[in-house]
XYZ file of C-alpha atoms in Angstrom:
643
model
C 137.911 70.013 -78.650
C 134.399 71.816 -78.208
C 135.327 72.476 -74.630
C 138.520 74.365 -75.562
C 136.630 76.376 -78.056
C 134.191 77.479 -75.740
C 136.871 78.097 -72.923
C 138.738 80.406 -75.339
C 135.726 82.498 -76.362
C 134.505 82.991 -72.820
C 138.286 84.337 -71.963
C 138.385 86.257 -75.034
C 135.073 88.279 -73.995
C 136.304 88.698 -70.305
C 139.382 90.310 -71.593
C 137.530 92.068 -74.584
C 135.801 94.920 -72.370
C 139.163 95.606 -70.429
C 140.994 96.032 -73.410
C 138.526 98.020 -75.009
C 138.418 100.390 -72.193
C 142.229 100.838 -72.122
C 142.114 101.434 -75.832
C 139.542 104.199 -75.583
C 141.484 105.873 -72.766
C 144.385 106.093 -74.943
C 142.424 106.817 -78.195
C 139.527 109.161 -76.583
C 138.548 111.906 -79.102
C 140.076 110.426 -82.271
C 138.230 110.636 -85.594
C 136.042 107.943 -87.122
C 138.687 106.505 -89.090
C 141.426 105.934 -86.336
C 138.418 104.358 -84.167
C 137.680 101.902 -87.100
C 141.584 101.101 -87.306
C 141.454 100.470 -83.706
C 138.635 98.172 -83.884
C 140.272 96.095 -86.568
C 143.674 95.945 -84.918
C 141.476 94.839 -81.613
C 139.587 91.859 -83.620
C 142.861 90.698 -85.108
C 144.718 90.493 -81.706
C 141.499 88.642 -80.371
C 141.577 85.892 -83.333
C 145.453 85.450 -82.840
C 144.813 84.840 -78.692
C 142.225 82.525 -79.590
C 144.083 80.444 -82.252
C 147.453 80.540 -79.943
C 145.293 79.063 -77.205
C 143.671 76.400 -78.930
C 146.920 75.425 -80.927
C 148.954 75.195 -77.320
C 145.987 72.980 -75.990
C 145.778 70.765 -79.164
C 149.563 70.301 -78.535
C 149.235 69.165 -74.751
C 146.402 66.857 -75.738
C 148.223 65.106 -78.322
C 151.213 64.609 -76.133
C 148.705 63.389 -73.330
C 146.970 60.925 -76.062
C 150.106 59.665 -76.904
C 150.985 59.006 -73.397
C 147.515 57.344 -72.773
C 147.814 55.161 -75.794
C 151.474 53.993 -74.786
C 150.225 53.056 -71.258
C 147.181 51.108 -72.303
C 149.204 49.197 -74.767
C 151.700 48.265 -71.953
C 148.860 47.463 -69.848
C 147.451 45.135 -72.351
C 150.690 43.047 -72.393
C 151.081 43.235 -68.530
C 147.384 41.915 -67.950
C 148.408 39.179 -70.441
C 151.448 38.205 -68.573
C 149.934 38.401 -65.497
C 147.276 35.875 -66.511
C 149.712 33.348 -67.143
C 151.339 33.480 -63.802
C 150.853 30.676 -61.168
C 152.840 31.617 -58.325
C 152.599 34.963 -55.928
C 156.468 35.404 -55.964
C 156.205 35.542 -60.039
C 153.530 37.749 -59.933
C 155.415 40.122 -57.373
C 158.663 39.872 -59.588
C 156.976 40.497 -62.648
C 155.006 43.730 -61.352
C 158.070 44.994 -59.710
C 160.335 44.681 -62.795
C 157.527 45.729 -65.169
C 156.213 48.878 -63.245
C 159.765 50.178 -62.726
C 160.797 49.683 -66.424
C 157.520 50.804 -68.493
C 155.556 52.906 -65.911
C 158.354 54.365 -63.963
C 156.908 58.076 -63.792
C 153.288 56.984 -63.565
C 153.515 53.806 -61.662
C 150.918 53.190 -59.022
C 152.273 51.825 -55.715
C 151.208 48.562 -55.257
C 151.076 46.642 -51.643
C 149.785 43.092 -51.098
C 148.833 41.688 -47.708
C 150.546 39.085 -45.827
C 148.900 38.024 -42.707
C 148.333 41.647 -41.210
C 151.094 44.074 -43.016
C 150.883 45.431 -46.271
C 154.352 44.888 -48.193
C 155.430 47.181 -51.066
C 155.769 45.542 -54.711
C 157.379 48.056 -56.340
C 161.191 48.631 -56.450
C 163.341 51.713 -56.453
C 160.450 54.369 -55.375
C 160.327 57.069 -52.796
C 157.816 54.900 -50.500
C 157.454 52.850 -47.323
C 157.876 49.464 -47.398
C 155.222 48.234 -45.259
C 152.216 49.533 -43.409
C 149.113 48.278 -41.222
C 145.418 49.073 -41.018
C 144.530 50.502 -37.610
C 142.218 47.870 -35.994
C 139.876 50.405 -34.599
C 139.251 51.687 -38.514
C 138.106 48.500 -39.838
C 134.798 49.931 -40.442
C 136.540 52.634 -42.935
C 138.165 49.853 -44.764
C 134.948 47.847 -45.236
C 133.348 50.979 -46.725
C 136.250 50.917 -49.433
C 135.324 47.319 -50.266
C 131.563 48.154 -50.571
C 132.091 51.256 -52.860
C 130.410 51.299 -55.894
C 133.798 52.883 -57.512
C 136.892 50.845 -57.744
C 139.188 53.974 -57.409
C 138.318 56.363 -54.477
C 139.536 59.786 -54.584
C 142.689 60.218 -52.022
C 140.633 63.588 -50.731
C 138.119 61.162 -49.085
C 140.862 59.232 -46.935
C 142.482 60.617 -43.849
C 145.812 58.655 -44.068
C 146.404 59.553 -40.404
C 143.518 58.072 -39.472
C 143.592 54.549 -41.167
C 147.028 53.992 -41.547
C 149.747 53.055 -38.463
C 152.380 54.857 -40.218
C 152.599 58.825 -41.670
C 152.154 57.140 -45.321
C 150.515 60.429 -46.759
C 154.073 62.071 -46.698
C 156.188 59.101 -47.791
C 154.358 57.380 -50.538
C 154.943 60.164 -53.252
C 156.676 63.274 -53.743
C 153.229 64.574 -54.959
C 149.898 63.809 -53.137
C 148.379 60.446 -53.932
C 145.316 61.186 -56.015
C 143.188 57.713 -55.557
C 143.530 54.764 -53.611
C 142.292 51.202 -55.001
C 141.363 48.402 -52.395
C 142.592 45.421 -54.038
C 139.933 42.743 -53.055
C 138.623 39.133 -53.579
C 135.670 37.363 -52.395
C 135.094 40.133 -49.992
C 138.653 40.131 -48.434
C 141.128 42.897 -48.877
C 144.498 41.297 -50.037
C 146.285 44.441 -50.789
C 145.877 48.244 -51.668
C 147.404 50.464 -54.686
C 147.901 54.165 -54.832
C 147.554 56.125 -57.872
C 149.660 59.592 -58.152
C 148.399 62.818 -59.261
C 150.643 62.422 -62.502
C 148.738 59.408 -63.659
C 145.468 60.663 -62.839
C 146.163 63.666 -65.118
C 145.397 60.853 -67.858
C 141.953 59.792 -66.548
C 140.199 62.092 -69.029
C 140.819 59.069 -71.301
C 138.379 56.638 -70.204
C 139.877 53.725 -71.998
C 142.830 53.966 -69.892
C 140.727 54.400 -66.563
C 138.598 50.827 -67.872
C 142.303 49.394 -68.445
C 143.615 50.189 -65.170
C 140.391 48.909 -63.530
C 141.018 45.645 -65.665
C 144.657 45.495 -64.361
C 143.543 46.057 -60.689
C 141.007 43.300 -60.751
C 143.223 40.939 -62.514
C 146.113 41.197 -60.127
C 143.440 40.705 -57.230
C 142.316 37.575 -58.589
C 145.719 36.235 -59.966
C 147.336 37.169 -56.411
C 144.447 35.105 -54.603
C 144.965 32.360 -56.883
C 148.676 32.335 -56.767
C 148.351 32.081 -52.987
C 146.265 28.854 -53.248
C 148.492 27.642 -55.731
C 151.684 28.442 -53.064
C 149.837 26.756 -50.350
C 149.358 23.400 -52.371
C 152.780 23.511 -53.550
C 154.037 24.192 -50.118
C 151.810 21.181 -49.084
C 153.259 18.988 -51.997
C 156.851 19.756 -50.956
C 156.011 18.819 -47.118
C 154.612 15.660 -48.055
C 157.653 14.567 -50.303
C 160.174 15.369 -47.743
C 157.807 13.384 -45.438
C 157.996 10.496 -47.570
C 161.700 10.942 -47.932
C 162.135 11.019 -44.284
C 160.068 7.841 -43.757
C 162.288 6.140 -46.497
C 165.524 7.235 -44.552
C 163.564 5.889 -41.286
C 163.115 2.630 -42.872
C 166.492 2.411 -44.453
C 168.653 2.911 -41.433
C 168.537 2.445 -38.071
C 171.483 4.726 -37.136
C 170.499 6.896 -34.843
C 172.779 9.998 -36.404
C 171.603 9.149 -39.759
C 167.853 9.210 -38.979
C 168.248 12.204 -36.999
C 170.077 14.083 -39.453
C 167.690 13.194 -42.086
C 164.937 14.623 -40.055
C 166.455 18.047 -39.465
C 167.461 17.919 -43.001
C 163.815 17.752 -44.257
C 162.693 20.136 -41.800
C 165.127 22.730 -43.188
C 163.765 22.476 -46.428
C 160.310 23.209 -45.144
C 160.799 25.520 -41.875
C 164.075 27.286 -42.958
C 165.077 27.427 -39.391
C 168.613 28.669 -38.565
C 169.202 26.513 -35.740
C 167.547 23.300 -34.529
C 168.002 20.260 -31.946
C 166.662 17.363 -30.988
C 166.743 16.684 -26.997
C 165.640 13.590 -25.106
C 164.756 13.148 -21.304
C 167.182 10.916 -19.438
C 165.746 8.668 -16.675
C 165.812 10.055 -13.346
C 168.221 13.007 -14.718
C 167.493 16.685 -14.381
C 168.847 17.514 -17.862
C 167.857 16.331 -21.317
C 170.303 14.683 -23.459
C 171.415 16.052 -26.644
C 171.052 14.043 -29.473
C 171.759 16.026 -32.611
C 172.185 19.923 -33.288
C 172.589 22.065 -36.271
C 173.243 25.875 -36.409
C 174.675 26.187 -32.744
C 177.910 27.038 -31.394
C 179.290 23.889 -30.231
C 181.526 25.531 -27.581
C 178.335 27.334 -26.288
C 176.414 24.224 -26.249
C 179.168 22.419 -24.090
C 178.724 24.846 -21.542
C 174.889 24.658 -21.598
C 172.541 21.954 -20.037
C 169.102 22.154 -20.818
C 166.933 21.078 -18.024
C 163.305 19.608 -17.902
C 162.149 21.671 -15.061
C 162.982 25.090 -16.574
C 162.277 27.640 -19.087
C 160.316 26.816 -22.229
C 160.993 23.136 -21.843
C 159.336 23.158 -18.537
C 156.154 24.981 -20.036
C 156.053 22.007 -23.114
C 156.127 19.101 -20.765
C 153.927 20.531 -18.528
C 151.062 21.418 -21.194
C 152.355 18.703 -23.482
C 151.853 20.874 -26.681
C 154.100 23.278 -28.819
C 154.898 26.581 -27.701
C 156.183 29.472 -30.205
C 158.091 32.567 -28.960
C 157.737 35.369 -31.022
C 160.186 37.474 -29.352
C 162.998 35.621 -27.494
C 164.231 39.053 -26.084
C 160.684 39.471 -24.420
C 160.078 35.886 -22.975
C 162.334 35.135 -20.125
C 161.627 31.326 -21.080
C 164.493 31.552 -23.266
C 167.697 30.363 -22.573
C 170.325 32.787 -24.585
C 172.419 30.299 -26.390
C 172.330 31.950 -29.776
C 172.616 35.812 -29.408
C 171.260 36.260 -33.080
C 167.943 34.092 -32.497
C 165.114 36.222 -32.715
C 161.849 33.658 -32.317
C 161.717 30.133 -31.393
C 159.459 26.823 -31.495
C 159.587 23.949 -29.405
C 157.804 20.931 -29.841
C 157.374 17.711 -27.585
C 158.130 14.193 -28.728
C 155.812 11.284 -27.531
C 156.490 7.516 -27.276
C 152.821 6.414 -27.219
C 151.256 8.677 -24.394
C 154.761 9.258 -22.652
C 156.751 12.383 -23.300
C 160.164 11.339 -24.420
C 161.612 14.618 -25.260
C 161.305 17.586 -27.654
C 162.990 19.414 -30.742
C 163.808 22.877 -30.903
C 163.831 25.233 -33.839
C 165.204 28.779 -33.738
C 165.088 31.646 -36.222
C 166.805 35.059 -36.663
C 163.480 36.890 -37.585
C 160.621 37.749 -35.051
C 157.202 36.135 -35.263
C 158.523 33.240 -37.902
C 156.494 30.603 -36.275
C 152.941 30.958 -37.412
C 150.259 28.370 -36.651
C 150.679 26.608 -40.041
C 154.554 26.181 -39.271
C 153.721 24.633 -35.876
C 150.892 22.030 -37.475
C 153.939 20.979 -39.881
C 156.239 20.669 -36.915
C 153.922 18.760 -35.223
C 153.934 16.066 -38.144
C 157.560 15.772 -38.252
C 157.518 15.007 -34.787
C 155.617 11.890 -34.952
C 157.869 10.594 -37.909
C 160.962 11.868 -35.271
C 159.275 9.768 -32.372
C 159.109 6.797 -34.545
C 162.585 7.044 -35.820
C 164.044 7.656 -32.437
C 162.351 4.838 -30.804
C 163.447 2.327 -33.768
C 166.657 3.230 -33.766
C 167.483 3.512 -30.433
C 166.238 0.291 -29.988
C 168.344 -1.392 -32.385
C 171.262 0.312 -30.847
C 170.461 -0.704 -27.141
C 169.683 -4.380 -27.804
C 168.671 -6.596 -30.724
C 166.680 -8.555 -28.133
C 163.437 -9.534 -30.086
C 161.499 -9.077 -27.172
C 162.825 -5.296 -26.263
C 162.215 -4.887 -30.226
C 158.445 -6.015 -29.931
C 157.873 -3.839 -27.057
C 159.291 -0.483 -28.875
C 157.667 -1.323 -31.973
C 154.549 -1.461 -29.728
C 154.963 2.014 -28.837
C 155.782 3.051 -32.549
C 152.397 1.230 -33.343
C 150.865 3.419 -30.568
C 152.387 6.665 -32.201
C 150.904 5.562 -35.510
C 147.489 5.260 -34.143
C 147.627 8.533 -32.753
C 147.039 9.721 -36.266
C 144.353 7.613 -36.839
C 140.401 8.691 -35.310
C 139.955 6.395 -32.388
C 136.107 6.716 -32.581
C 134.032 7.981 -35.378
C 132.863 11.615 -35.691
C 129.039 12.547 -34.803
C 126.858 14.176 -37.167
C 122.845 14.717 -37.532
C 120.888 11.497 -38.367
C 124.177 9.227 -38.386
C 125.805 6.655 -36.499
C 129.062 4.629 -36.976
C 131.503 2.109 -35.553
C 134.945 1.480 -36.441
C 137.653 -1.184 -36.017
C 141.453 -1.385 -37.089
C 143.564 -4.380 -36.366
C 147.171 -4.105 -37.787
C 148.634 -7.384 -39.198
C 152.129 -6.298 -37.200
C 152.583 -3.470 -34.509
C 152.149 -0.766 -37.653
C 150.058 -1.044 -40.567
C 149.398 0.280 -43.837
C 145.530 1.140 -43.288
C 144.389 4.598 -43.530
C 141.180 5.919 -42.575
C 139.796 9.367 -41.750
C 136.614 11.430 -41.047
C 136.250 15.395 -41.102
C 133.403 17.216 -40.038
C 132.327 20.387 -41.852
C 129.376 20.981 -39.796
C 126.616 18.911 -38.094
C 124.822 18.026 -41.626
C 128.342 17.518 -43.586
C 131.088 15.177 -43.195
C 133.929 13.863 -45.803
C 135.456 10.600 -44.904
C 138.036 7.765 -46.475
C 139.485 4.190 -45.981
C 142.319 3.060 -47.873
C 144.802 0.027 -48.213
C 148.730 0.859 -48.904
C 150.599 -2.169 -50.767
C 153.060 -3.912 -48.340
C 153.091 -4.467 -44.606
C 155.027 -2.985 -41.552
C 156.817 0.109 -41.603
C 157.358 0.880 -45.301
C 153.469 0.722 -45.546
C 153.170 2.746 -42.343
C 155.109 5.603 -43.588
C 153.242 5.588 -47.135
C 149.870 5.801 -44.935
C 150.993 8.683 -42.761
C 151.988 10.563 -46.385
C 148.325 9.912 -47.609
C 146.832 10.812 -44.373
C 148.875 14.251 -44.438
C 148.062 14.874 -48.063
C 144.530 14.428 -47.573
C 144.294 16.660 -44.508
C 146.188 19.437 -46.364
C 143.485 18.989 -49.431
C 140.414 19.454 -46.868
C 141.041 23.446 -46.993
C 141.168 23.856 -50.969
C 137.179 22.748 -51.260
C 137.757 20.126 -54.010
C 134.955 17.887 -55.679
C 135.286 14.352 -54.121
C 137.094 12.905 -57.289
C 139.605 15.575 -57.055
C 141.068 14.374 -53.848
C 141.632 11.035 -55.205
C 143.437 12.804 -58.508
C 145.708 14.784 -56.277
C 146.496 12.017 -54.019
C 147.204 9.736 -57.031
C 149.673 12.506 -58.437
C 151.781 13.099 -55.024
C 151.997 9.203 -54.600
C 153.320 8.973 -58.338
C 155.983 11.504 -57.883
C 157.194 10.794 -54.478
C 157.267 7.056 -54.552
C 158.576 4.201 -56.413
C 156.662 2.132 -58.826
C 156.344 -0.765 -56.315
C 154.149 1.067 -53.978
C 150.629 2.286 -54.642
C 147.568 2.374 -52.589
C 143.906 1.520 -53.020
C 141.473 4.492 -51.549
C 137.886 5.429 -51.192
C 136.689 9.221 -50.538
C 132.886 9.700 -49.566
C 131.299 12.970 -48.887
C 127.958 12.869 -46.781
C 125.244 15.697 -46.825
C 122.377 14.871 -44.549
C 120.468 17.896 -45.557
C 120.011 16.403 -49.325
C 120.387 12.591 -47.951
C 123.134 12.015 -50.518
C 126.611 10.033 -50.609
C 128.983 11.291 -52.762
C 131.698 9.323 -53.766
C 135.038 8.124 -55.857
C 136.664 5.097 -55.752
C 140.230 4.397 -56.779
C 140.615 0.635 -56.642
C 139.480 0.176 -53.556
C 137.197 -3.030 -52.401
C 133.642 -1.418 -53.370
C 131.610 -0.737 -49.657
C 128.627 -2.137 -49.541
C 125.160 -0.025 -49.150
C 122.619 -2.288 -47.957
C 119.063 -1.002 -47.507
C 116.258 -1.889 -45.399
C 114.469 -3.409 -48.463
C 117.697 -6.170 -48.473
C 119.123 -4.510 -51.720
C 122.913 -4.252 -52.206
C 124.666 -1.351 -54.051
C 128.237 -1.663 -54.308
C 130.313 1.462 -55.047
C 132.484 0.893 -57.567
C 132.798 4.054 -59.779
C 136.045 6.035 -59.916
C 139.273 4.965 -61.285
C 142.834 3.148 -60.907
C 144.668 2.731 -57.723
C 146.628 5.446 -56.307
C 150.065 6.087 -57.470
C 150.135 3.740 -60.690
C 149.640 6.163 -63.281
C 150.560 9.784 -63.071
C 147.766 11.617 -64.303
C 144.827 9.614 -63.652
C 141.649 11.069 -63.870
C 138.614 10.235 -61.223
C 134.896 9.701 -61.816
C 132.462 10.298 -58.896
C 128.958 9.242 -58.242
C 126.010 10.563 -55.766
C 123.860 8.162 -54.172
C 120.583 8.691 -52.405
C 120.434 8.091 -48.904
C 117.390 6.287 -47.331
C 116.362 5.424 -43.679
C 117.988 2.922 -42.065
C 120.556 2.333 -44.727
C 123.772 0.711 -43.771
C 126.850 1.471 -45.251
C 130.167 -0.995 -44.800
C 133.422 -0.195 -45.933
C 136.495 -2.294 -44.982
C 139.863 -3.164 -46.543
C 140.924 -6.394 -48.327
C 142.252 -8.085 -44.974
C 138.829 -8.589 -44.058
C 137.061 -9.840 -47.170
C 140.312 -11.579 -48.373
C 140.924 -13.725 -45.451
C 141.367 -17.558 -46.262
C 140.395 -20.184 -44.366
C 142.438 -23.683 -44.220
C 141.213 -24.562 -47.703
C 142.219 -21.286 -49.257
C 138.448 -20.202 -49.480
C 137.912 -16.568 -49.196
C 135.489 -15.090 -46.808
C 134.208 -12.833 -49.415
C 131.698 -9.985 -49.565
C 128.563 -12.468 -49.499
C 129.364 -13.302 -45.893
C 129.625 -9.718 -45.114
C 126.267 -8.976 -46.699
C 124.616 -12.000 -44.830
C 125.636 -10.968 -41.628
C 124.242 -7.526 -42.076
C 120.988 -8.679 -43.489
C 119.994 -11.097 -40.947
C 121.324 -8.494 -38.160
C 119.856 -5.500 -39.846
C 118.454 -4.115 -36.678
C 121.503 -4.591 -34.416
C 123.389 -1.833 -33.579
C 126.476 -0.793 -35.690
C 128.577 -1.916 -32.788
C 127.074 -5.222 -32.657
C 127.282 -5.761 -36.179
C 131.170 -4.704 -36.098
C 131.985 -7.325 -33.677
C 129.457 -9.809 -35.581
C 131.670 -9.283 -38.884
C 135.245 -9.358 -36.922
C 134.381 -12.641 -34.635
C 132.856 -14.303 -37.900
C 136.260 -13.500 -39.875
C 138.375 -14.693 -37.052
C 136.339 -18.086 -36.630
C 136.643 -18.551 -40.518
C 140.360 -17.750 -40.458
C 140.746 -20.425 -37.613
C 143.864 -19.031 -36.313
C 142.339 -16.660 -33.582
C 143.832 -13.118 -33.446
C 146.732 -13.936 -35.696
C 145.020 -12.698 -39.165
C 147.334 -12.281 -42.273
C 146.604 -8.754 -42.970
C 145.785 -5.519 -41.531
C 142.070 -5.070 -40.839
C 139.765 -2.151 -41.058
C 136.007 -1.770 -40.745
C 133.590 1.162 -40.658
C 129.875 0.527 -40.490
C 127.674 3.328 -40.741
C 124.083 3.642 -40.403
C 121.514 6.632 -41.577
C 118.674 7.486 -39.526
C 115.933 9.883 -41.212
C 112.588 8.581 -39.622
């Protein structure tokens, strides 16, 4: 209030000389008594002026204080609710509803970024729904992120220079007062605009602080929610993958299998029309196996040619193609007038092209890289299903079935690494022999850089097609989790939860996850009930890597331990599935770990490839049935070379 007193006094003294001059002119020449009366009257008027001014300011300040206090309490409640949010949809719905009801006259406009476009969160406001930043002005955005102040004055921003639309006129009926960049981990994830009406309350520092907490909170929660959405989406994809796999193994009726595939795709990709088409030997046109969402009469008059349009491109390049705007691409056949974007994905039988499936959507730019990646996984399952179902329908001849199952096995092998990855100070060899044409062993490697790699090996319960399907689910799940920067033990925990939620109690898998850091010369691992890998050192000592927990899919919320092991020069790590060490001879004796250790120790200076074949040949000889082993076998041998 001191400022108001000073201000009132200044106004008073500015007015006093003028008033005095006017009165003097009127009463010029009056006697002393009249002059005294005039002075007393003048002083009284000045006192009334000052009192009135201060009274009005007190009332205004009281009103603003009440409004500011109300907003602070509302913000406290809203921040508390936001901190309990998990998904981005929940966050957006909460903000839209609360801002419109509790902050209607002073609500900030909030835009969250999806891909390169910023979309409005608020409802029922006079504002544009979306905009983009001009590419050439990215440095301006960077300066916003690097600013020491969270709220930047709108007067410092040339909206025409930064945004792709005339946002300054459409955001508020009055001018924008401040712009707030919403960012997390140095990435711009949104922008908020503060109106002049709200900024009038900024004299209250508590309100400003609470607003900054609010903006920081929604930035952090939105980023976490996006990660949660991605994990949920991947989990849904894996569940549907498993369901499709169940349908594949439970039915050999072609239409039933194809319907289950497209139904699964619908749940994840939400297409508006889809079709599966196969090549026909020595014919120009593709065979239409199954379609959803098309006008059948239009399709009857339409034949998809192998050497025309988008199909020709896909067959020539042997990879998917997404058309963001079909009206701008001459390769598209206009069968559905409402279609805006299209995705065509090839189907393979081994290395041979067998056809394609086509997805269409009534929105532009729908098929992103993530969608294409998911569609490729489905394409692999569709290929297996089609091969098996077609073979059953064409012939029950065992020889023909065997040939086509080999093709299905080739498709499965396409999922798995054909050779080990290469990083510094490291060499490896691997061998995979399924018991049947398709197997239940899984292994994978993923290279982060030249010094860091994560890998796994696992064994699914059972054999044949059911095991191979579960193997594919584990493979896809592991690959989806790689992006989330998890601890080694957390990979096993999430895969365990996935298998428990999506399989029956009769299915489980052993699994070993390892992470190599060559700069630190360390191996971090977590073992989920798998045969302990053997770390055999140059001094002939042996370390069995057992730390971890229960097999995957057996207990819903199992927690897993991890252990870090130092690596030394010439260390050899031997990983294998139980088809190797549990192979029996004619006396029902197991091959066992000791024989593996003995072979490695006696041939320690041999290459990893030589060791691989020495162990495999020894198992075959021990088993006594040549190549006809009784289980899937996977063997990986790694050597670490530091000096």
